[in-house]
Amino acid sequence: MRTMRWGIVAALLALACAGTPARAAIMRLDAWRGHVAIGFGAIVSDSLAPGGSLSAAAGIDYPMGAKWRVGPTLSFDLLGSSNVTRGSIQAGLDYSLFEAAMLFTYLPSRGPVTRWSFGPGVASPRADLVVSAGGAGFSDLAVGEVKPELALDATLMPRRMTTVGVGIELGTRFVPASRVAWTLFTGRVAIHY
């Protein structure tokens, strides 16, 4: 299993470097681009999860050829609260997700989507338990762990960006949390600069 992981890492690095000419081995500061995004996020795979709430992300990327970019992205999602009743006791769950992903971005020439970003990441899904008494009866619902994730984003924005471009970013994250795997959907306004 460990050999397979290193093989995947080596293949991704080879893919990233394949389109880079030898003269571009030195990174240029002006080639870096960044983005910030804010909007809405919701978990759709957990029946106890609330309807969703605030989602924010920021990242940078660097060109790896004419059509590819690569770089890290950080995001934080405050997903809201829900109440659970067992017997005569009620407890609350506060949902949130923090994640860091290495995204490979493809820039297609045609179509409504101008950026496809995908890649692996590390996520911290949380469902914090809020209860005044009898908390042991709800401990199976709490989530607080660090797990791998798969990330996918599609950005719709003008193709010709001078200094700043504004668009809509639609994304999904899959995180295999212990109690139930989290599938998160986001819709954000993205500013690329």
Short mmCIF file of C-alpha atoms in Angstrom, two decimals:
data_model
loop_
_atom_site.label_atom_id
_atom_site.label_comp_id
_atom_site.label_asym_id
_atom_site.label_seq_id
_atom_site.Cartn_x
_atom_site.Cartn_y
_atom_site.Cartn_z
CA MET A 1 0.00 0.00 0.00
CA ARG A 2 2.84 2.37 0.87
CA THR A 3 4.57 1.64 -2.47
CA MET A 4 1.34 2.44 -4.31
CA ARG A 5 1.09 5.84 -2.56
CA TRP A 6 4.63 6.78 -3.57
CA GLY A 7 3.89 5.63 -7.11
CA ILE A 8 0.85 7.93 -7.28
CA VAL A 9 2.90 10.86 -5.92
CA ALA A 10 5.65 10.20 -8.49
CA ALA A 11 3.11 9.99 -11.33
CA LEU A 12 1.49 13.30 -10.31
CA LEU A 13 4.88 15.02 -10.14
CA ALA A 14 5.82 13.63 -13.56
CA LEU A 15 2.52 14.85 -15.00
CA ALA A 16 3.05 18.30 -13.51
CA CYS A 17 6.58 18.57 -14.90
CA ALA A 18 5.85 17.04 -18.33
CA GLY A 19 4.64 20.27 -19.91
CA THR A 20 7.34 22.48 -18.40
CA PRO A 21 10.22 23.48 -20.71
CA ALA A 22 13.77 23.29 -19.33
CA ARG A 23 14.18 27.08 -19.40
CA ALA A 24 11.17 27.41 -17.07
CA ALA A 25 12.87 25.46 -14.29
CA ILE A 26 13.29 28.70 -12.34
CA MET A 27 9.98 29.89 -10.92
CA ARG A 28 9.05 33.44 -11.82
CA LEU A 29 7.23 35.49 -9.19
CA ASP A 30 4.98 37.20 -11.74
CA ALA A 31 3.63 33.83 -12.97
CA TRP A 32 1.93 33.08 -9.62
CA ARG A 33 -1.81 33.76 -9.51
CA GLY A 34 -4.18 33.77 -6.56
CA HIS A 35 -7.86 33.52 -5.81
CA VAL A 36 -10.32 34.08 -2.99
CA ALA A 37 -13.88 32.80 -2.90
CA ILE A 38 -16.83 33.18 -0.56
CA GLY A 39 -20.28 31.67 -0.71
CA PHE A 40 -22.39 28.74 0.48
CA GLY A 41 -21.53 25.16 1.48
CA ALA A 42 -23.67 22.20 2.59
CA ILE A 43 -23.21 18.53 3.46
CA VAL A 44 -25.62 16.31 1.51
CA SER A 45 -24.59 12.86 2.77
CA ASP A 46 -25.41 13.13 6.50
CA SER A 47 -29.11 13.03 7.44
CA LEU A 48 -28.35 14.95 10.68
CA ALA A 49 -26.46 17.76 8.91
CA PRO A 50 -28.02 21.24 8.77
CA GLY A 51 -28.99 23.01 5.57
CA GLY A 52 -25.56 24.63 5.18
CA SER A 53 -24.00 28.03 5.65
CA LEU A 54 -20.84 30.05 4.96
CA SER A 55 -17.96 28.72 2.83
CA ALA A 56 -14.68 30.55 2.12
CA ALA A 57 -11.48 29.60 0.28
CA ALA A 58 -8.16 31.08 -0.81
CA GLY A 59 -5.30 29.70 -2.85
CA ILE A 60 -2.44 30.27 -5.24
CA ASP A 61 -1.31 28.46 -8.37
CA TYR A 62 1.63 28.35 -10.78
CA PRO A 63 1.67 27.48 -14.51
CA MET A 64 2.89 24.03 -15.52
CA GLY A 65 2.45 24.53 -19.26
CA ALA A 66 -0.03 26.44 -21.43
CA LYS A 67 -3.17 24.66 -20.16
CA TRP A 68 -2.20 23.49 -16.64
CA ARG A 69 -1.65 25.19 -13.28
CA VAL A 70 -0.94 23.70 -9.85
CA GLY A 71 -1.08 25.06 -6.31
CA PRO A 72 -2.46 24.79 -2.78
CA THR A 73 -5.91 25.91 -1.62
CA LEU A 74 -7.21 26.36 1.93
CA SER A 75 -10.89 26.53 2.76
CA PHE A 76 -13.13 26.73 5.79
CA ASP A 77 -16.82 25.94 5.90
CA LEU A 78 -19.17 26.85 8.77
CA LEU A 79 -21.98 24.44 7.96
CA GLY A 80 -24.54 25.31 10.64
CA SER A 81 -26.15 23.51 13.57
CA SER A 82 -28.78 20.83 14.02
CA ASN A 83 -30.65 19.38 17.00
CA VAL A 84 -31.07 15.71 17.87
CA THR A 85 -33.55 14.34 20.43
CA ARG A 86 -33.17 10.99 22.16
CA GLY A 87 -35.81 10.28 24.75
CA SER A 88 -36.33 13.46 26.73
CA ILE A 89 -32.79 14.80 26.16
CA GLN A 90 -31.87 17.14 23.33
CA ALA A 91 -28.37 17.84 21.98
CA GLY A 92 -26.98 20.14 19.33
CA LEU A 93 -24.33 19.46 16.69
CA ASP A 94 -22.23 22.28 15.21
CA TYR A 95 -20.81 21.27 11.80
CA SER A 96 -17.64 22.68 10.22
CA LEU A 97 -14.89 21.61 7.81
CA PHE A 98 -11.33 22.87 7.41
CA GLU A 99 -9.32 21.61 4.46
CA ALA A 100 -6.06 21.99 2.58
CA ALA A 101 -5.80 20.61 -0.96
CA MET A 102 -3.21 20.52 -3.75
CA LEU A 103 -5.23 21.31 -6.86
CA PHE A 104 -4.27 20.63 -10.45
CA THR A 105 -6.11 23.09 -12.70
CA TYR A 106 -6.91 22.54 -16.37
CA LEU A 107 -7.79 25.59 -18.51
CA PRO A 108 -10.02 24.44 -21.41
CA SER A 109 -10.19 26.50 -24.60
CA ARG A 110 -13.95 26.12 -25.10
CA GLY A 111 -17.12 25.66 -23.13
CA PRO A 112 -18.74 27.51 -20.24
CA VAL A 113 -16.25 26.20 -17.64
CA THR A 114 -12.95 28.10 -17.79
CA ARG A 115 -11.15 26.25 -14.97
CA TRP A 116 -11.40 22.59 -13.86
CA SER A 117 -9.52 22.04 -10.59
CA PHE A 118 -9.09 18.65 -8.92
CA GLY A 119 -6.75 16.94 -6.50
CA PRO A 120 -6.08 15.34 -3.15
CA GLY A 121 -6.20 17.05 0.20
CA VAL A 122 -6.43 16.72 3.94
CA ALA A 123 -9.64 17.67 5.74
CA SER A 124 -10.79 18.07 9.33
CA PRO A 125 -14.53 17.37 9.48
CA ARG A 126 -16.10 18.40 12.78
CA ALA A 127 -19.50 17.87 14.35
CA ASP A 128 -19.11 19.34 17.83
CA LEU A 129 -21.57 18.11 20.44
CA VAL A 130 -23.42 20.75 22.50
CA VAL A 131 -25.47 19.27 25.34
CA SER A 132 -26.23 20.41 28.88
CA ALA A 133 -26.80 16.96 30.42
CA GLY A 134 -26.66 13.35 29.23
CA GLY A 135 -23.93 13.95 26.66
CA ALA A 136 -22.72 10.35 26.79
CA GLY A 137 -25.91 9.27 25.04
CA PHE A 138 -24.94 11.37 21.98
CA SER A 139 -21.18 10.73 21.81
CA ASP A 140 -21.59 8.50 18.74
CA LEU A 141 -22.70 11.57 16.72
CA ALA A 142 -19.64 13.74 17.41
CA VAL A 143 -16.98 13.96 14.67
CA GLY A 144 -13.51 15.38 15.15
CA GLU A 145 -10.79 13.85 13.00
CA VAL A 146 -8.34 14.41 10.17
CA LYS A 147 -9.01 12.47 6.96
CA PRO A 148 -7.88 12.48 3.32
CA GLU A 149 -10.18 14.10 0.79
CA LEU A 150 -10.84 14.39 -2.93
CA ALA A 151 -11.62 17.85 -4.29
CA LEU A 152 -13.22 19.03 -7.54
CA ASP A 153 -14.03 22.62 -8.56
CA ALA A 154 -15.47 24.09 -11.78
CA THR A 155 -15.15 27.84 -12.32
CA LEU A 156 -17.24 29.86 -14.77
CA MET A 157 -15.69 33.25 -15.55
CA PRO A 158 -14.56 35.34 -18.54
CA ARG A 159 -11.63 33.75 -20.41
CA ARG A 160 -9.81 37.05 -20.91
CA MET A 161 -8.63 38.16 -17.51
CA THR A 162 -6.44 41.26 -17.43
CA THR A 163 -5.67 41.81 -13.77
CA VAL A 164 -8.74 40.55 -11.95
CA GLY A 165 -11.44 38.10 -13.00
CA VAL A 166 -14.73 37.43 -11.19
CA GLY A 167 -16.71 34.23 -11.63
CA ILE A 168 -18.80 31.49 -10.05
CA GLU A 169 -17.03 28.47 -8.51
CA LEU A 170 -18.99 25.24 -8.00
CA GLY A 171 -17.25 22.51 -6.06
CA THR A 172 -17.53 19.24 -4.23
CA ARG A 173 -15.44 17.53 -1.58
CA PHE A 174 -15.54 13.88 -0.56
CA VAL A 175 -14.22 13.12 2.94
CA PRO A 176 -14.49 9.55 4.34
CA ALA A 177 -15.34 10.50 7.94
CA SER A 178 -15.77 7.66 10.45
CA ARG A 179 -19.51 7.80 11.20
CA VAL A 180 -20.62 8.68 7.65
CA ALA A 181 -18.63 9.85 4.62
CA TRP A 182 -19.13 13.58 4.08
CA THR A 183 -20.00 14.88 0.61
CA LEU A 184 -19.84 18.65 0.63
CA PHE A 185 -21.12 20.89 -2.17
CA THR A 186 -20.09 24.54 -2.45
CA GLY A 187 -21.20 27.50 -4.56
CA ARG A 188 -18.99 30.57 -4.24
CA VAL A 189 -18.22 33.88 -5.91
CA ALA A 190 -14.54 33.64 -6.86
CA ILE A 191 -12.12 36.49 -7.51
CA HIS A 192 -8.98 35.48 -9.45
CA TYR A 193 -6.04 37.88 -9.59
#
